[in-house]
Short mmCIF file of C-alpha atoms in Angstrom, two decimals:
data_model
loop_
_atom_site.label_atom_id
_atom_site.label_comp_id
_atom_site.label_asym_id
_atom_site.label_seq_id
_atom_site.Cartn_x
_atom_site.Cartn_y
_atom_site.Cartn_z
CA UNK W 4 29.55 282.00 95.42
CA UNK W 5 26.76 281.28 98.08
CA UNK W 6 29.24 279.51 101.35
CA UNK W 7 27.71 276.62 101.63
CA UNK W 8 28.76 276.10 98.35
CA UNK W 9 32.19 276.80 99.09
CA UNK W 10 32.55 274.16 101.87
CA UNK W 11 30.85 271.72 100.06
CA UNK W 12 33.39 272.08 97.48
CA UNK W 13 36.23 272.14 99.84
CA UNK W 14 34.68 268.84 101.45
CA UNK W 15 34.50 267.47 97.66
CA UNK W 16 38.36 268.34 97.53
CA UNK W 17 39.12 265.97 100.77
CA UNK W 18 37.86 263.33 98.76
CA UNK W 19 39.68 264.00 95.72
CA UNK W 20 41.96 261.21 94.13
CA UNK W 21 44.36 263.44 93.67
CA UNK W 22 46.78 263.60 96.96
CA UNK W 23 47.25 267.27 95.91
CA UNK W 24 44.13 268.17 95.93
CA UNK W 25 43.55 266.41 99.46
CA UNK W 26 46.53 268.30 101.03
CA UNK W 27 45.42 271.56 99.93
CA UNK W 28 42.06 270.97 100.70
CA UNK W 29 43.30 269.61 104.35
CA UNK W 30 45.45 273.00 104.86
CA UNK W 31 42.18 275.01 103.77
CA UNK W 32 40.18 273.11 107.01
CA UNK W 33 43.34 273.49 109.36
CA UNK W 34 42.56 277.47 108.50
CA UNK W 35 39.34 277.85 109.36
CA UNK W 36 39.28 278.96 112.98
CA UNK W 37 35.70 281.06 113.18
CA UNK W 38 33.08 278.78 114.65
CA UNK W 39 30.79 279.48 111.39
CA UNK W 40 33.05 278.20 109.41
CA UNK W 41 33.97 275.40 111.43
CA UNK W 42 29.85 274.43 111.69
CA UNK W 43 29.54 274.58 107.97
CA UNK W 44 32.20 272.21 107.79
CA UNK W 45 30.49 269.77 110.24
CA UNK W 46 27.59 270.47 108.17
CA UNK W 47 29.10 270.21 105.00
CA UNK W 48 30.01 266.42 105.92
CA UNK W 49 33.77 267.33 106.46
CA UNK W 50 34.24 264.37 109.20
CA UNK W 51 34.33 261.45 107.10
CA UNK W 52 36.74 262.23 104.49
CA UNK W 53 38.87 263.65 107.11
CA UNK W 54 39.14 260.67 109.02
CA UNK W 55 39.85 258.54 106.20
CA UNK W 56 42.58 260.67 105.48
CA UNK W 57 44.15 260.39 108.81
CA UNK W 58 44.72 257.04 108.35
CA UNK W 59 46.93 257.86 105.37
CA UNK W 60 51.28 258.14 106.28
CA UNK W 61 52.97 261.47 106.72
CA UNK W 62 51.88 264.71 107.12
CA UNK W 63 48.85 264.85 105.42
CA UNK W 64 47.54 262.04 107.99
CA UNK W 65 48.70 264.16 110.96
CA UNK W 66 46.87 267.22 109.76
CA UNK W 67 43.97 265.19 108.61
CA UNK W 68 43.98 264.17 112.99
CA UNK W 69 44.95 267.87 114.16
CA UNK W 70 41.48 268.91 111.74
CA UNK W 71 39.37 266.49 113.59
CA UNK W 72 40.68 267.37 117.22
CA UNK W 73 40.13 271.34 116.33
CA UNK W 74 36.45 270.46 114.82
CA UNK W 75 35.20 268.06 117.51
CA UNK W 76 36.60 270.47 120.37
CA UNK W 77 35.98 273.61 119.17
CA UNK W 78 32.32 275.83 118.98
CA UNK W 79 28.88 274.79 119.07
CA UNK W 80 28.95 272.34 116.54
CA UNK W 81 31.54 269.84 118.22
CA UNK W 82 29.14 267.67 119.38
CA UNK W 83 27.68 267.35 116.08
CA UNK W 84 31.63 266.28 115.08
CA UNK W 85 31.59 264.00 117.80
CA UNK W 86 28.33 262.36 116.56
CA UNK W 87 29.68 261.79 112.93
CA UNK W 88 33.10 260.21 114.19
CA UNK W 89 31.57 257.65 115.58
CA UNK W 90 28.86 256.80 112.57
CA UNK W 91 32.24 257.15 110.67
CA UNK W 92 34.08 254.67 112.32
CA UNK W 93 36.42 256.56 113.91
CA UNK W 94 36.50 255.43 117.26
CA UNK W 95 38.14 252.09 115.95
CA UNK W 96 40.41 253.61 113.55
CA UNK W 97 41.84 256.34 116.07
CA UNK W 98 42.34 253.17 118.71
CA UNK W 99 44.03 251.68 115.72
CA UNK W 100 46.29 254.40 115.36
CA UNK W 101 47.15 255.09 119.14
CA UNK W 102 48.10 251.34 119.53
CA UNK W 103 50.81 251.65 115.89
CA UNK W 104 54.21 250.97 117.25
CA UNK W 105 56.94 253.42 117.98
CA UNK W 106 59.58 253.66 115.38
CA UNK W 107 63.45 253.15 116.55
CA UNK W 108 64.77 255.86 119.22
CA UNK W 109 67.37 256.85 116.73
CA UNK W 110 65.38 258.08 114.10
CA UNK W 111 64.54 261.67 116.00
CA UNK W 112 61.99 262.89 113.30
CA UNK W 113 60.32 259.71 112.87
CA UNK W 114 59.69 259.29 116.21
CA UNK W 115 58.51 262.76 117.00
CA UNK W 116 55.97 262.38 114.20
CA UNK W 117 54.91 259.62 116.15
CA UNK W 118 54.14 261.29 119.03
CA UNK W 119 51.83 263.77 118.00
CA UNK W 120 50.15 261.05 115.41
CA UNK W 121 49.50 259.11 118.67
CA UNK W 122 48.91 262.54 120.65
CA UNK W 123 46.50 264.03 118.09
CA UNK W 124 44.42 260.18 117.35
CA UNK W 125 44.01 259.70 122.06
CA UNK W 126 42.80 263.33 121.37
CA UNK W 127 40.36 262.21 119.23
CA UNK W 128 38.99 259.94 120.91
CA UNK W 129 38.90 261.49 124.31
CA UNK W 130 36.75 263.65 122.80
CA UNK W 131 34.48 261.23 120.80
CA UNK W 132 33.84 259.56 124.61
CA UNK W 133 32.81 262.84 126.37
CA UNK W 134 29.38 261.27 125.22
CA UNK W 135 27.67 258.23 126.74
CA UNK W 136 26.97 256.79 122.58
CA UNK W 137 30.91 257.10 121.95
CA UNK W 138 32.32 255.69 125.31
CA UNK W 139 29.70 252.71 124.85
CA UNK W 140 31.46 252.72 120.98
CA UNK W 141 34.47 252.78 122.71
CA UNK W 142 33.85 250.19 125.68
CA UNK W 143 30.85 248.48 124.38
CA UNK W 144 28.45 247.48 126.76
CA UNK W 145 27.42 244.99 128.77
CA UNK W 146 23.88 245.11 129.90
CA UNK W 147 21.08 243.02 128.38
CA UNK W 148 19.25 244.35 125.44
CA UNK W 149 16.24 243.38 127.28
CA UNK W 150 14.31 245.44 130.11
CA UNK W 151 13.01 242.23 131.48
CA UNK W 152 15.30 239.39 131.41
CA UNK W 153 14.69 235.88 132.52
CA UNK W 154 16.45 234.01 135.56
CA UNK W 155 18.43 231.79 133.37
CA UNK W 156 21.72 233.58 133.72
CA UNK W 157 22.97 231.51 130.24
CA UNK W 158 20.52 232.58 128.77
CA UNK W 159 21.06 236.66 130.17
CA UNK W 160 24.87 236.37 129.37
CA UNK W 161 23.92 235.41 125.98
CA UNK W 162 22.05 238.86 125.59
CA UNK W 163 24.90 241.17 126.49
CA UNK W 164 26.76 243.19 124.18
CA UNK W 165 30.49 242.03 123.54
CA UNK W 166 33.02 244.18 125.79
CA UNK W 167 36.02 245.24 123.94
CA UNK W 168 39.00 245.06 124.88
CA UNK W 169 40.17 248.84 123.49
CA UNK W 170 40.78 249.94 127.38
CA UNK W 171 42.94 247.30 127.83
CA UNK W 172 45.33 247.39 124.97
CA UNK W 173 45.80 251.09 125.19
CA UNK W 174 46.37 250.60 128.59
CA UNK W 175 48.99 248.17 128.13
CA UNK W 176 50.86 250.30 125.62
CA UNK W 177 50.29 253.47 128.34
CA UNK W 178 52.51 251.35 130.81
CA UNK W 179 55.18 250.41 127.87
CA UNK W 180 58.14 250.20 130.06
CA UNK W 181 60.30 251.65 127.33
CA UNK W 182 57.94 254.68 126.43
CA UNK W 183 57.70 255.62 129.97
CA UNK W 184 60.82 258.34 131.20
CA UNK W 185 62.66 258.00 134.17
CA UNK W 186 62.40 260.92 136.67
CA UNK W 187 65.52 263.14 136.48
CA UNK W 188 67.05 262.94 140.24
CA UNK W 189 69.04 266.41 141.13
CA UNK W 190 71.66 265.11 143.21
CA UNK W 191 72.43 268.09 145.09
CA UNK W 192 76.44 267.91 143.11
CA UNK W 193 75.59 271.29 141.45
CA UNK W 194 75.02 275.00 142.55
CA UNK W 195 71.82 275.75 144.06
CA UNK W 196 69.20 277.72 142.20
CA UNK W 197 66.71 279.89 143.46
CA UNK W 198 63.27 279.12 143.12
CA UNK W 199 62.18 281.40 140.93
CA UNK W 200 64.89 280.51 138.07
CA UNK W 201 63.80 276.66 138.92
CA UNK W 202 59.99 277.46 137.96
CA UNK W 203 61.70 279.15 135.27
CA UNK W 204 63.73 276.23 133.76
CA UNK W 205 60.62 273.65 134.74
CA UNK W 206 57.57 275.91 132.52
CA UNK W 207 60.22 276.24 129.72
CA UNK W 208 60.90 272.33 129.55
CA UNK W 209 56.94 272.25 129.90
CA UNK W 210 55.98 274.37 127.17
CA UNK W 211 59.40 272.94 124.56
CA UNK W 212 57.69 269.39 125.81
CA UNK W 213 53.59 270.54 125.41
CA UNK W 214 55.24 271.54 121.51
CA UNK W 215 56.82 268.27 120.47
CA UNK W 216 53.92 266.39 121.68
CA UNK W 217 56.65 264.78 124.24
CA UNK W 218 53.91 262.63 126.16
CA UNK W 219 51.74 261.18 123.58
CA UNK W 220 49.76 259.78 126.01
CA UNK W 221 48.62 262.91 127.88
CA UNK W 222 44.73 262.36 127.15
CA UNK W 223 45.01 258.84 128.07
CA UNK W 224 43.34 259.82 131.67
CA UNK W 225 40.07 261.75 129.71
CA UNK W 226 39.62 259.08 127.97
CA UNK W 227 39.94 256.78 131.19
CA UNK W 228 37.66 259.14 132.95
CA UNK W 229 34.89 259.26 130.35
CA UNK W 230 35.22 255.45 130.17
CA UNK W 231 33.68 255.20 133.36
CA UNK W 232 30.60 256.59 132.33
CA UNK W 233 29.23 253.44 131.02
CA UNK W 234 29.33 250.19 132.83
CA UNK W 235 32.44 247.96 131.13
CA UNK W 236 34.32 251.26 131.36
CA UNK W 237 33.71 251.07 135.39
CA UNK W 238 34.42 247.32 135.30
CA UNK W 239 37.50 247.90 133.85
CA UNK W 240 38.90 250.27 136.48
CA UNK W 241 37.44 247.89 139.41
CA UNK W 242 39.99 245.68 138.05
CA UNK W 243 42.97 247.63 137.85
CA UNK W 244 42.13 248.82 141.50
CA UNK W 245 41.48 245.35 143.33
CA UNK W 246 44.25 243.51 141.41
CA UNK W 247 47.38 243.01 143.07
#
């Protein structure tokens, strides 16, 4: 079977009504790792069903998010990914899903499949904004539509593109008081350590951290960065810098 063929069938399969189907289809794109293969996804149209499906609950919505990270990251074609995520909507629906509420402390596994939901969707869109056509998705925008514009500044404000308020709200969830860890102190009470075992202990709480998705919000300054690119996103950081 020629392999276009074969990813256009495999695309087919993501938008199956069958939720079979969709997770099988979903663990077939997670496996793909050649950047061919992931190109003749792109190509294929694998994007849009994909991020429809990462709206959906549970694990087929994570891996449905973990796809779209690996394809818009990942070869030649990623900007091509990046392109179709934002035709597809996907720059609301990932803000959408990085602003969904935490579930309650005590329930460990819900909340840890929280965290990498909201780690893979910032992900997402960091990478969507790398371009000037998603941060403006992402930001909007808010110069006139006109080159020329006349003095009547009514009249100019009524020209601009609506700002949106994305930056903010993520933002505002970034500085959640109770999703942000207090610093462990050492209080000196114990035996010292040499340095050496103290890296040690530090990369191995990195790396058990880096696995569990243990700060969510760890693309949260890419996607602050790339904001700037465009005006709003610039605004936007003016303000957070001049007010007290």
């Amino acid at each position: 079977m020629p392999e276009d063929k074969v990813y256009g069938e495999l695309v087919g399969f993501l938008g199956a009504d069958r939720p079979d189907l969709q997770k099988a289809a979903v663990d077939a794109t997670l496996g793909v790792h050649d950047h061919d293969g992931l190109a003749n996804l792109i190509r294929a149209g694998a994007i849009g069903p994909l991020c429809k499906l990462s709206s959906r609950p549970g694990d087929i919505g994570n891996d449905a998010l973990s796809a779209l990270v690996k394809l818009s990251s990942t070869g030649l074609s990623a900007d091509q990914a990046c392109e179709d995520l934002v035709g597809c909507g996907a720059t609301n629906r990932m803000t959408e899903i990085a602003l969904t509420s935490p579930p309650a402390a005590t329930d460990v596994e819900a909340l840890d499949a929280w965290r990498k939901r909201i780690n893979f969707a910032l992900a997402v869109l960091a990478n969507i904004t790398r371009m000037e056509k998603g941060a403006v998705e992402f930001c909007g925008r808010s110069m006139p539509n006109e080159a020329i514009v006349t003095k009547d500044e009514e009249n100019v404000e009524s020209k601009l593109k609506p700002a949106k308020p994305t930056l903010t709200l993520l933002m505002s969830r970034f500085l959640l008081p109770t999703l942000i860890k207090p610093a462990k102190n050492d209080d000196g009470g114990g035996e010292e350590s040499s340095t050496e075992d103290t890296n040690a202990h530090h990369l191995e709480e990195d790396e058990n951290a880096a696995s569990k998705s243990d700060d969510p919000y760890q693309h949260m300054a890419a996607i602050l960065m790339n904001a700037t690119t465009v005006e709003q996103g610039r605004k936007f950081v003016m303000r957070l810098q001049h007010k007290k």
